[in-house]
mmCIF file of C-alpha atoms in Angstrom:
data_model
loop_
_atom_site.group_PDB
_atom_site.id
_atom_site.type_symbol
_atom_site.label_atom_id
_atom_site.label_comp_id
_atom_site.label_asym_id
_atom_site.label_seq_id
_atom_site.Cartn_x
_atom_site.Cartn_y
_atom_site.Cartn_z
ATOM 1 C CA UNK A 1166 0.000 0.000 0.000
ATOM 2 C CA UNK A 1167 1.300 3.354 -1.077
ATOM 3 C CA UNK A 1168 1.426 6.446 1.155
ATOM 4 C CA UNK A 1169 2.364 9.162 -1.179
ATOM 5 C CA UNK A 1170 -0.445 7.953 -3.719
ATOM 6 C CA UNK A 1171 -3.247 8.403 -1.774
ATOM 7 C CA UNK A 1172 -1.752 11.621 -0.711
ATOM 8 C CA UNK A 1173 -1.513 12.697 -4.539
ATOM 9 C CA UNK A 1174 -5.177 11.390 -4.969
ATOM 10 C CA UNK A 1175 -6.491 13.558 -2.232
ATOM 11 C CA UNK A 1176 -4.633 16.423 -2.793
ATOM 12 C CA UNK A 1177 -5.747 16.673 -6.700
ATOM 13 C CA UNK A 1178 -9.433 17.359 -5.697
ATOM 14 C CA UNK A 1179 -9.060 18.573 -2.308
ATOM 15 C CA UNK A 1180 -7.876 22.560 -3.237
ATOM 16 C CA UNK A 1181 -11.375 24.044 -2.785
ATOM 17 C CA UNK A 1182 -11.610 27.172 -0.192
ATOM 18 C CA UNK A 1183 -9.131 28.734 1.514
ATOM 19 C CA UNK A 1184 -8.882 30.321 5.132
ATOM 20 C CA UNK A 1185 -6.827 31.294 7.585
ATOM 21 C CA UNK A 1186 -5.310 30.503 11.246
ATOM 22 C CA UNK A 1187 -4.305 31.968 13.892
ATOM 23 C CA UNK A 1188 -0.500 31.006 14.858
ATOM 24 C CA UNK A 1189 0.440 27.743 16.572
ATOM 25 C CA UNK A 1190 2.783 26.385 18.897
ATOM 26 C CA UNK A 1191 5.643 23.606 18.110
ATOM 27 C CA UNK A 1192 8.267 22.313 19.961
ATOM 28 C CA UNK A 1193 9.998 21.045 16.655
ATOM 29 C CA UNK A 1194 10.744 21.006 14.326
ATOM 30 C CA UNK A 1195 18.082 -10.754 -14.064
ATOM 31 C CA UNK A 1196 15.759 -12.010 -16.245
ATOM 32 C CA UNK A 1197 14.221 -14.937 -13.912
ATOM 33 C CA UNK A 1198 12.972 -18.182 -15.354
ATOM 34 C CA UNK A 1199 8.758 -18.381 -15.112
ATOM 35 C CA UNK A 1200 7.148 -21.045 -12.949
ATOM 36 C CA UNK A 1201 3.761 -22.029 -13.130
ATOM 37 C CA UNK A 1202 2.480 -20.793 -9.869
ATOM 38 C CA UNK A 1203 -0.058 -24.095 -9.635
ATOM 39 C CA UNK A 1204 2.868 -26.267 -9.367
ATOM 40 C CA UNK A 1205 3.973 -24.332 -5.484
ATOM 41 C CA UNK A 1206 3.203 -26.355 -2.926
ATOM 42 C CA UNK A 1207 0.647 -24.955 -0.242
ATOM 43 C CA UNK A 1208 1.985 -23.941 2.812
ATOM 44 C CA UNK A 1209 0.569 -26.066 6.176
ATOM 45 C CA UNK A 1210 0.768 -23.502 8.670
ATOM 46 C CA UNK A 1211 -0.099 -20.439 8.254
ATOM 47 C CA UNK A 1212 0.251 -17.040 9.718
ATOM 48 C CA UNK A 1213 -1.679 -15.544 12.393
ATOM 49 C CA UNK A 1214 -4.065 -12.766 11.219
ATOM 50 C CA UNK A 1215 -2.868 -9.295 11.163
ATOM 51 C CA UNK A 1216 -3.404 -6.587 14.134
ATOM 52 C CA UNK A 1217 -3.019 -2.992 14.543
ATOM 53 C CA UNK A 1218 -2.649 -0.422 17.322
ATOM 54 C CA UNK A 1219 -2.267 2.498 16.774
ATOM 55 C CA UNK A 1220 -4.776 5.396 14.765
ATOM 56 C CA UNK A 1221 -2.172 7.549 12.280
ATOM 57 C CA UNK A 1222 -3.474 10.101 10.458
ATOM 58 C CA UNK A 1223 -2.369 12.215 6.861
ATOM 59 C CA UNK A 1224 -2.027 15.457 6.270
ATOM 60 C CA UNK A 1225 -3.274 17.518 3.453
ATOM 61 C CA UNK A 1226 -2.668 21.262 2.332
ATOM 62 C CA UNK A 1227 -5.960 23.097 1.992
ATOM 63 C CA UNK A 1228 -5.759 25.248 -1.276
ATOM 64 C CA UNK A 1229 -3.462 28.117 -1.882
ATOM 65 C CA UNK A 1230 -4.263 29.318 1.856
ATOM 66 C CA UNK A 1231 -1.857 29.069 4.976
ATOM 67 C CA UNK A 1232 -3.660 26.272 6.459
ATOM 68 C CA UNK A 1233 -2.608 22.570 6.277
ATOM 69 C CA UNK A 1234 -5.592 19.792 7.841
ATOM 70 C CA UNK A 1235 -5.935 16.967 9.413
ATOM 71 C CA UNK A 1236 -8.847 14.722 8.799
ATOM 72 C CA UNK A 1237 -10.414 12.619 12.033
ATOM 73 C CA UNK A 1238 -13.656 11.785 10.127
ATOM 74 C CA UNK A 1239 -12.466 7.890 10.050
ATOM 75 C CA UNK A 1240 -12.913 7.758 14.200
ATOM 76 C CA UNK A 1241 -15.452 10.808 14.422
ATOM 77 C CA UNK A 1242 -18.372 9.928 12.042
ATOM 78 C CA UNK A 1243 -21.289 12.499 11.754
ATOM 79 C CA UNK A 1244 -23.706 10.714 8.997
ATOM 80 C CA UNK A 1245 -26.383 11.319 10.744
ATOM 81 C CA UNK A 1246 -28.157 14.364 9.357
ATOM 82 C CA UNK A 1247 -30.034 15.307 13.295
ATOM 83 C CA UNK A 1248 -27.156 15.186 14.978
ATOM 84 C CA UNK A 1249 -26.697 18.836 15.210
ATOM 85 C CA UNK A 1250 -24.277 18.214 18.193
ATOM 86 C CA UNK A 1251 -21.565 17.004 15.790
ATOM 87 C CA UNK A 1252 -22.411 20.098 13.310
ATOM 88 C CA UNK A 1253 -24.192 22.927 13.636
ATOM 89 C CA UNK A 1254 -26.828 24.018 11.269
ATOM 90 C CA UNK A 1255 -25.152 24.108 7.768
ATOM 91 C CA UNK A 1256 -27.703 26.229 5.707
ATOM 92 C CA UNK A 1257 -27.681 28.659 8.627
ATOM 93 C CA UNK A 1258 -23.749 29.296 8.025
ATOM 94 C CA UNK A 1259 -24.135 29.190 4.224
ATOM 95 C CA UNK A 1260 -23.374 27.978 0.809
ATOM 96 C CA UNK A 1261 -19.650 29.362 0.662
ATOM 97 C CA UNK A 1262 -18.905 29.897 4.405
ATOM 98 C CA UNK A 1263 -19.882 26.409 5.203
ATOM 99 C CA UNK A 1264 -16.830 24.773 2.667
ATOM 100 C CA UNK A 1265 -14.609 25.327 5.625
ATOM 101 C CA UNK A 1266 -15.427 26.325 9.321
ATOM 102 C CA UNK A 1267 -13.706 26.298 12.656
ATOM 103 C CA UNK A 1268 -15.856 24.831 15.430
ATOM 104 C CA UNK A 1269 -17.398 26.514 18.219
ATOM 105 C CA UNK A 1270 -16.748 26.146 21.859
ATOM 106 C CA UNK A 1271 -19.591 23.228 22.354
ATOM 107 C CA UNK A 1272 -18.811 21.774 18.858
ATOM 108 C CA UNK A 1273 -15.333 21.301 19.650
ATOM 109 C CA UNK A 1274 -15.857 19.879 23.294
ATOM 110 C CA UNK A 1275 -18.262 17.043 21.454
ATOM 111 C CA UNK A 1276 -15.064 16.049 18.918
ATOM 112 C CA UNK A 1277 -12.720 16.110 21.424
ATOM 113 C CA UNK A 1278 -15.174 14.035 24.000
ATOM 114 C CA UNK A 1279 -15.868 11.346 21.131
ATOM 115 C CA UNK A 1280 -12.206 11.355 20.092
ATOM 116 C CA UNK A 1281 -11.125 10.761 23.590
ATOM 117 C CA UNK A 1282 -8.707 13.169 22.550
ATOM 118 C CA UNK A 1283 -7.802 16.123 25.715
ATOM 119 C CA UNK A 1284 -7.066 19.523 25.405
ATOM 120 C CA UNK A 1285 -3.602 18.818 27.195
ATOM 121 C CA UNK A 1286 -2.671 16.187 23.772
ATOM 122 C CA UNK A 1287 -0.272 17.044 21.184
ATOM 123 C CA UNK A 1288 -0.817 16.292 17.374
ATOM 124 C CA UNK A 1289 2.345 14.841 16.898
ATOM 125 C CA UNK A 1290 3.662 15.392 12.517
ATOM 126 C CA UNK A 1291 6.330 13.161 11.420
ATOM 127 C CA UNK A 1292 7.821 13.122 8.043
ATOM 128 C CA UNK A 1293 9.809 9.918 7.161
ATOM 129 C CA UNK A 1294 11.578 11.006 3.952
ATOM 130 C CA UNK A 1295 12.893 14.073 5.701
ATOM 131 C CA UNK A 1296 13.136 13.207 9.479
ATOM 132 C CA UNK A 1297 11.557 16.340 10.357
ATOM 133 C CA UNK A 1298 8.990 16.532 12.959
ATOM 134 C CA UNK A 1299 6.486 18.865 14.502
ATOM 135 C CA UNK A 1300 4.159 18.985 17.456
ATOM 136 C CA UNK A 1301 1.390 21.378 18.414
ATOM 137 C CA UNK A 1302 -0.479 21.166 21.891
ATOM 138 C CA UNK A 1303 -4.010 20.525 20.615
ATOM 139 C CA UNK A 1304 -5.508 23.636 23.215
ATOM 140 C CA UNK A 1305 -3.505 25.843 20.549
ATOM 141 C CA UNK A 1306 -4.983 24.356 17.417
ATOM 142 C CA UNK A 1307 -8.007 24.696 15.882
ATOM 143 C CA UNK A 1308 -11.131 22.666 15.331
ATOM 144 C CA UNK A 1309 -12.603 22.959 12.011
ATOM 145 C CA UNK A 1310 -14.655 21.197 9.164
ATOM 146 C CA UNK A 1311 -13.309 21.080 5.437
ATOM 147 C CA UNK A 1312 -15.985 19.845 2.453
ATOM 148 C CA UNK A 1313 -14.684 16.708 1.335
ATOM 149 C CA UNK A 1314 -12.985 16.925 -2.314
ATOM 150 C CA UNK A 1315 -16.116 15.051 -3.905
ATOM 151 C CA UNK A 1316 -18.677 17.455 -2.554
ATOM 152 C CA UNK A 1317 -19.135 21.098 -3.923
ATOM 153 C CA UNK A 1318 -20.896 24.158 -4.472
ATOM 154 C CA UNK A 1319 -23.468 22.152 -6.663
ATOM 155 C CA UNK A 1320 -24.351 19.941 -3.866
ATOM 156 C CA UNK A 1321 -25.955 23.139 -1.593
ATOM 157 C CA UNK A 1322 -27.049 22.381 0.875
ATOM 158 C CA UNK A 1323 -24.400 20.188 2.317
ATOM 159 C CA UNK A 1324 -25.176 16.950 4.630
ATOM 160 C CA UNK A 1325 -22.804 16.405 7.609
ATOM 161 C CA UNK A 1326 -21.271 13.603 5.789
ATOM 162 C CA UNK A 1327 -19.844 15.736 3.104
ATOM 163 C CA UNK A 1328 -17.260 17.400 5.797
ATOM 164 C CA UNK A 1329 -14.066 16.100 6.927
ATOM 165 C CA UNK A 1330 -13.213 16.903 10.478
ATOM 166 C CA UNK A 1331 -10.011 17.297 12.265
ATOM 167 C CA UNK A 1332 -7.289 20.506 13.535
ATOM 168 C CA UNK A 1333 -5.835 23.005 11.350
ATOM 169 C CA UNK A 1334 -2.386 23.497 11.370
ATOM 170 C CA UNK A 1335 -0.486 27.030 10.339
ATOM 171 C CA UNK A 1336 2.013 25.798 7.312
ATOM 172 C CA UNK A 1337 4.594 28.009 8.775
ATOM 173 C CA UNK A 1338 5.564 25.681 11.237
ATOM 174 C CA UNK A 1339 5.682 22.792 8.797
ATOM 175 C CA UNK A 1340 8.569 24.449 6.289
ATOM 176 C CA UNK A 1341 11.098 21.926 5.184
ATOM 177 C CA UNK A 1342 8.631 19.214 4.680
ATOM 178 C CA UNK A 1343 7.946 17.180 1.788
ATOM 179 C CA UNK A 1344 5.703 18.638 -1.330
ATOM 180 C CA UNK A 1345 1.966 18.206 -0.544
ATOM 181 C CA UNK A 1346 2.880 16.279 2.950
ATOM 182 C CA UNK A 1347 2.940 13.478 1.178
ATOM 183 C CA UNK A 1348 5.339 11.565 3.811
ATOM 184 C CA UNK A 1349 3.711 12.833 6.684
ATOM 185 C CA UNK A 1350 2.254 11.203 8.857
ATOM 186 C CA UNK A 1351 0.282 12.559 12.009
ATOM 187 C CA UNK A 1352 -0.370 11.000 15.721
ATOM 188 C CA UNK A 1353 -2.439 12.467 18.395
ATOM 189 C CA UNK A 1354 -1.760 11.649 21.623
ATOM 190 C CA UNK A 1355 0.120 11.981 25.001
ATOM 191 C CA UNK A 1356 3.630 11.239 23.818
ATOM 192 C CA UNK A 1357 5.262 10.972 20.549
ATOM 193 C CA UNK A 1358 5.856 7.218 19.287
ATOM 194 C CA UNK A 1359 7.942 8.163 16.272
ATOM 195 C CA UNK A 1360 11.728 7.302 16.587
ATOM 196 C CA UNK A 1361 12.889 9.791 14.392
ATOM 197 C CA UNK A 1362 15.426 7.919 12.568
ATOM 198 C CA UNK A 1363 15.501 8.800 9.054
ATOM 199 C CA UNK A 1364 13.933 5.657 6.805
ATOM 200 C CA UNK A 1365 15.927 3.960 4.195
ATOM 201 C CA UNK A 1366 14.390 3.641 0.174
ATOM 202 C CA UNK A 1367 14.280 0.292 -0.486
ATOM 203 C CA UNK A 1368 17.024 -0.234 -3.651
ATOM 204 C CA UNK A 1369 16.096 -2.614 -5.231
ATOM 205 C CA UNK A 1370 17.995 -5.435 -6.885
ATOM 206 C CA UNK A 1371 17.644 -8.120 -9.561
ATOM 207 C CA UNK A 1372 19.105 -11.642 -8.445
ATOM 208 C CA UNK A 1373 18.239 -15.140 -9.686
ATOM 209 C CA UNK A 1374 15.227 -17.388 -8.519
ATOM 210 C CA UNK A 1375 17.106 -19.684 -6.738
ATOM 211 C CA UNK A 1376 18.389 -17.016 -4.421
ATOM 212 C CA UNK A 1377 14.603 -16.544 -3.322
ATOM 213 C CA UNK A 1378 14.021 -18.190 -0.020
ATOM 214 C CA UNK A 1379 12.591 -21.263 -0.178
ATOM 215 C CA UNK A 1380 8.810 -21.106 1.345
ATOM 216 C CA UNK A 1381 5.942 -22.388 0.130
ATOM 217 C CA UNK A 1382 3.086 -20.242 -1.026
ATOM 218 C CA UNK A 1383 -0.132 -19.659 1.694
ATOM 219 C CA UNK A 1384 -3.160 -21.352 1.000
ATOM 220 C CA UNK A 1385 -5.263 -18.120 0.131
ATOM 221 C CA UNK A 1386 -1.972 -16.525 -2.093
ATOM 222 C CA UNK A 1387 -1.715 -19.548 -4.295
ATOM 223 C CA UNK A 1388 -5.477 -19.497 -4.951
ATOM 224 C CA UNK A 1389 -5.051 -15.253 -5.549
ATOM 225 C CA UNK A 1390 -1.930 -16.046 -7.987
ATOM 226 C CA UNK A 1391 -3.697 -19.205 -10.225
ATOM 227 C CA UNK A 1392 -3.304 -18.499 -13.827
ATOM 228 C CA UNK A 1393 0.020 -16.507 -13.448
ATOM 229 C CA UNK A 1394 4.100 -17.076 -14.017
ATOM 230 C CA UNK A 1395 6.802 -15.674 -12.017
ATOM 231 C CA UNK A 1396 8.586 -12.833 -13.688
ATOM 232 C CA UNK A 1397 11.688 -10.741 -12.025
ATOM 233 C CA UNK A 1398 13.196 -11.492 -8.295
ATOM 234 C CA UNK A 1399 14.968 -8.782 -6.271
ATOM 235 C CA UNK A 1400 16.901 -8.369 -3.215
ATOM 236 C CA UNK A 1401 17.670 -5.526 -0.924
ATOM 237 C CA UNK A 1402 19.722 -5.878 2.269
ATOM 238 C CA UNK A 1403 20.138 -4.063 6.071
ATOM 239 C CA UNK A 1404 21.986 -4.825 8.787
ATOM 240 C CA UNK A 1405 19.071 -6.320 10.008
ATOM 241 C CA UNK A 1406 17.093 -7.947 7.677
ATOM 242 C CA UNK A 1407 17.390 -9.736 3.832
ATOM 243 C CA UNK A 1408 14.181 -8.195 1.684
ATOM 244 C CA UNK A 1409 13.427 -10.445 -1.256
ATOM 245 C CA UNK A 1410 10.412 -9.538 -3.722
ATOM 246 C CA UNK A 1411 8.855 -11.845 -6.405
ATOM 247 C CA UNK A 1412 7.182 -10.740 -9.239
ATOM 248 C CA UNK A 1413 3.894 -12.552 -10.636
ATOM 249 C CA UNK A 1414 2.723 -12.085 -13.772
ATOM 250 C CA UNK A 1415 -0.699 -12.367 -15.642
ATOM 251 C CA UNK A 1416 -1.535 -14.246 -18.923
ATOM 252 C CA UNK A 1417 -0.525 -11.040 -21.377
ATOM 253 C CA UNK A 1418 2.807 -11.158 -19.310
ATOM 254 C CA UNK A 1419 1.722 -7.881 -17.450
ATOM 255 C CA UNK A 1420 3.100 -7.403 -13.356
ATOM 256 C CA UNK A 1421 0.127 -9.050 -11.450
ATOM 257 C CA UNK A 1422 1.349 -9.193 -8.091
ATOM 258 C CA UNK A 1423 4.432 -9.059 -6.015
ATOM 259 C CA UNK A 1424 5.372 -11.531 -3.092
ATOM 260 C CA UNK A 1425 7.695 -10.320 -0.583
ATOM 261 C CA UNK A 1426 9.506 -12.315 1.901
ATOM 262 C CA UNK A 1427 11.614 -10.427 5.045
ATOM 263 C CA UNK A 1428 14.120 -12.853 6.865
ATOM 264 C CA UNK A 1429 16.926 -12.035 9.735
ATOM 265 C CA UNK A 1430 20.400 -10.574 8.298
ATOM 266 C CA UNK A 1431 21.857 -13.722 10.629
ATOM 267 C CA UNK A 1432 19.481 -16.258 11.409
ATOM 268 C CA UNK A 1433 18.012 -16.284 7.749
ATOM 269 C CA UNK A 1434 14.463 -17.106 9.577
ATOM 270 C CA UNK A 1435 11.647 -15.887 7.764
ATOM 271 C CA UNK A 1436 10.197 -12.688 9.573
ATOM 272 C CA UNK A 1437 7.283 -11.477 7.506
ATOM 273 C CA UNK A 1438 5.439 -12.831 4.519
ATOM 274 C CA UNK A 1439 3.256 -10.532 2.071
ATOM 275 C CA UNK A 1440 1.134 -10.455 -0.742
ATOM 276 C CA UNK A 1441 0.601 -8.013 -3.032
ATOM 277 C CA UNK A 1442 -1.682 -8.183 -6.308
ATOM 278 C CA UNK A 1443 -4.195 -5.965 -8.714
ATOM 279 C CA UNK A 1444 -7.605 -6.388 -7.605
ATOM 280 C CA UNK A 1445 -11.201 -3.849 -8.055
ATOM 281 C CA UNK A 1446 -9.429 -1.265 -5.464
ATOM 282 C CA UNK A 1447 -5.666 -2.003 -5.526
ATOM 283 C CA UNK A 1448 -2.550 -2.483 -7.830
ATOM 284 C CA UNK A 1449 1.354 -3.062 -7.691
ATOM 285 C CA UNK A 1450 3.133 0.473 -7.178
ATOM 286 C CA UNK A 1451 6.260 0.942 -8.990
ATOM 287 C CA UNK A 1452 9.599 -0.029 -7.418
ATOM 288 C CA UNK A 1453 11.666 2.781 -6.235
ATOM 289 C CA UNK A 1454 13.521 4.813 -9.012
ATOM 290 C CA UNK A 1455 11.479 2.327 -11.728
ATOM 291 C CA UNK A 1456 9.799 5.464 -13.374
ATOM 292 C CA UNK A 1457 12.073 8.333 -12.060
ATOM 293 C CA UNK A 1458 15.450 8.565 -10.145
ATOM 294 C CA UNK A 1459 12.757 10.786 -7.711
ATOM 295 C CA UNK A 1460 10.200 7.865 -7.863
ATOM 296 C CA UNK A 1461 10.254 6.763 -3.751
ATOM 297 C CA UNK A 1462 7.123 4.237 -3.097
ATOM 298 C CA UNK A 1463 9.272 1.562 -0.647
ATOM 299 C CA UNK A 1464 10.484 2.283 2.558
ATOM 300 C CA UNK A 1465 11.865 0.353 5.617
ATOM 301 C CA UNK A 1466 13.081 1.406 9.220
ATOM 302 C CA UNK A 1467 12.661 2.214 12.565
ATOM 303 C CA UNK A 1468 9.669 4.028 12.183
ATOM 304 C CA UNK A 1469 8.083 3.934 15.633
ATOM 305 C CA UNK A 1470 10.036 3.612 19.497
ATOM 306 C CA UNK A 1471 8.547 0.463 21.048
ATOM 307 C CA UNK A 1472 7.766 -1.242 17.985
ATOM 308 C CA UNK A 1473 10.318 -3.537 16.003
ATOM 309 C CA UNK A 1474 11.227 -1.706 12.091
ATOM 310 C CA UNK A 1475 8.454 -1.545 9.363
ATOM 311 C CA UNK A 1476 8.478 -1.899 5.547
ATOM 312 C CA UNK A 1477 5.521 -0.374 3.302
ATOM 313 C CA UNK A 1478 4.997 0.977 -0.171
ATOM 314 C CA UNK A 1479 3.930 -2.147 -2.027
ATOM 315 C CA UNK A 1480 0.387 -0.954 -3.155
ATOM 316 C CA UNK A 1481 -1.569 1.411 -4.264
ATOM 317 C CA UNK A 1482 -5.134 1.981 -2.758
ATOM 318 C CA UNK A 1483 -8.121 3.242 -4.572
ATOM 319 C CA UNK A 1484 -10.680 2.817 -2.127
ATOM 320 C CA UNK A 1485 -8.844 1.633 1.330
ATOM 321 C CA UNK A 1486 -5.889 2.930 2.733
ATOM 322 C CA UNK A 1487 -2.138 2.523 2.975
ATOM 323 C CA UNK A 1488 -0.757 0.516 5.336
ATOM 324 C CA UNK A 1489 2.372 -0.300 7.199
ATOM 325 C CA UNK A 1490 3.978 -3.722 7.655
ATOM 326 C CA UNK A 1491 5.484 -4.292 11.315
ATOM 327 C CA UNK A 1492 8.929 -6.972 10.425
ATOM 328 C CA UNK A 1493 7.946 -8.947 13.649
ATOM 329 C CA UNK A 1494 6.127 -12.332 13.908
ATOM 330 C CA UNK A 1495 2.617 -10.432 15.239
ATOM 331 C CA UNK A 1496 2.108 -9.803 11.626
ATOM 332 C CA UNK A 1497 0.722 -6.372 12.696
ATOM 333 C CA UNK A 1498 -0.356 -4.425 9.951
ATOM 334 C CA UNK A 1499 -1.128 -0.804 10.750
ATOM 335 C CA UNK A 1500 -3.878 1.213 7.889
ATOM 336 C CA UNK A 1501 -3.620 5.220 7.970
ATOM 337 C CA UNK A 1502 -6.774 6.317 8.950
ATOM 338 C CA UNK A 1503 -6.870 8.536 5.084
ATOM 339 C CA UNK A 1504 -10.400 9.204 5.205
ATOM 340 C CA UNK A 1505 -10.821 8.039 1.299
ATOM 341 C CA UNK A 1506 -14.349 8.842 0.635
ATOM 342 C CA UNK A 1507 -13.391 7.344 -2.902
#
């Protein structure tokens, strides 16, 4: 799954209205030889199902204005069209005021309540490609609603689940980050859980098939993969860990899927095991510096203090959200809330 595409996706429609904020406060800144994949023998045990644990958040720039937003929508619903303690009266407010509006004193008290989120947190913004982060005290933010990037003028009067809801955050203090935010990431919450060590881009390799690890394919990935052939393997190494990525191919010879397998630098045990493949909603990103020497989609790391190192970048999402691959035996998988109203 592939952060800076759904970034790009949102962004594109997102540029509506513009306002401004009043100032914040942060405390920082080889050609491989095809198999059949019918002939792979299925695997008997397999892995546990994924978890997560943690809510992360994007962050998008709102027009030409000096505001950048984060959306909470995806843990603070407001579909229902009485609830006027979630919005106030939209019509009242009207057709080009209500496209973006900072919350009232009761308003904000019922997002923050439902949120579990307290006046003494801190919206913690991490960006991965340029180690840079930033943290605001939410008291000193803003509460405000933004008119989703499939909703406009046209569709007067608005229904509460056109709007997006989340803080506001003064672009000033977020200088040095990457174009659109699209390697940001955002926590909210006592403490920061970001390590702050710079990720790596995952360079990418060709080696021969027999240097793949031998593992038989899961029960569900075989059945996912019928019909195709293997195509190009890669490698990419750490300290730590041995990356290896499989490509599958359909009938007209066209990249179906990817398989990647993440094993200790030492032990050579098999950490992680993923599947990626072109379904309704989701297709094979490009590999790192495939289309451009600035094309970044894999990354790998220390992303986060108490958890082992992650990997992501594999997929792009048309209707879910990215996700980030924990390299530990949980198999914890952690989804961006995005809010994709795709």
């Amino acid at each position: 799954m592939n952060l800076k595409y759904h970034a790009i996706i949102v962004i594109s429609f997102l540029f509506i209205v513009s306002c401004k904020k009043e100032e914040n406060k942060t405390i920082e800144t080889p050609s491989a030889e095809n198999a059949v994949v019918e002939n792979d023998t299925l695997q008997n045990q397999e892995q546990s199902s994924p978890k997560e644990s943690i809510n992360l958040f994007t962050l998008m720039p709102k027009d030409s204005s000096d505001v950048a937003f984060v959306s909470l929508s995806d843990i603070y619903p407001v579909g229902e069209e009485n609830d006027t303690l979630a919005l106030p009266n939209i019509e009242k407010i009207g057709k080009q005021k209500a496209q973006y509006f900072t919350f009232e004193k009761n308003y904000r008290k019922r997002f923050l309540s439902k949120t579990n989120i307290s006046e003494s947190d801190s919206v913690f913004v991490y960006d991965y490609a340029k180690n840079k982060l930033a943290s605001f005290l939410v008291k000193n933010l803003k509460t405000a609603a933004f008119l989703n990037g499939y909703s406009s003028e046209e569709d007067w009067p608005y229904h509460n689940y056109d709007f997006m809801i989340g803080f506001e955050i003064n672009i000033k203090y977020l200088k040095g980050f990457s174009e659109y935010y699209r390697d940001a990431i955002v926590y909210v919450g006592k403490e920061n859980p970001f390590a702050k060590q710079k990720l790596v881009p995952v360079d990418w390799k060709k080696i021969t098939p027999k240097d793949f690890p031998s593992k038989p394919l899961k029960g569900e990935d075989q059945k996912t993969l019928k019909g195709t052939s293997k195509g190009t393997t890669y490698a990419f190494k750490t300290p730590n860990y041995d990356y290896f990525l499989q490509d599958y191919l359909d009938n007209r010879k066209i990249l179906f899927g990817r398989r990647l397998l993440v094993t200790d630098a030492k032990t050579k045990e098999i950490i992680i095991e993923k599947l990626y493949s072109q379904s309704e909603g989701t297709s094979p990103s490009p590999l790192n510096y495939e289309e451009s020497p600035e094309t970044i989609n894999q990354w790998t790391g220390k992303l986060f203090k108490n958890k082992p190192e992650v990997v992501f970048g594999f997929l792009y999402e048309s209707f879910g959200c990215p996700g980030i691959s924990i390299i530990d035996k949980s198999n914890e998988e952690i989804y961006l809330q995005c809010d994709n109203r795709h």
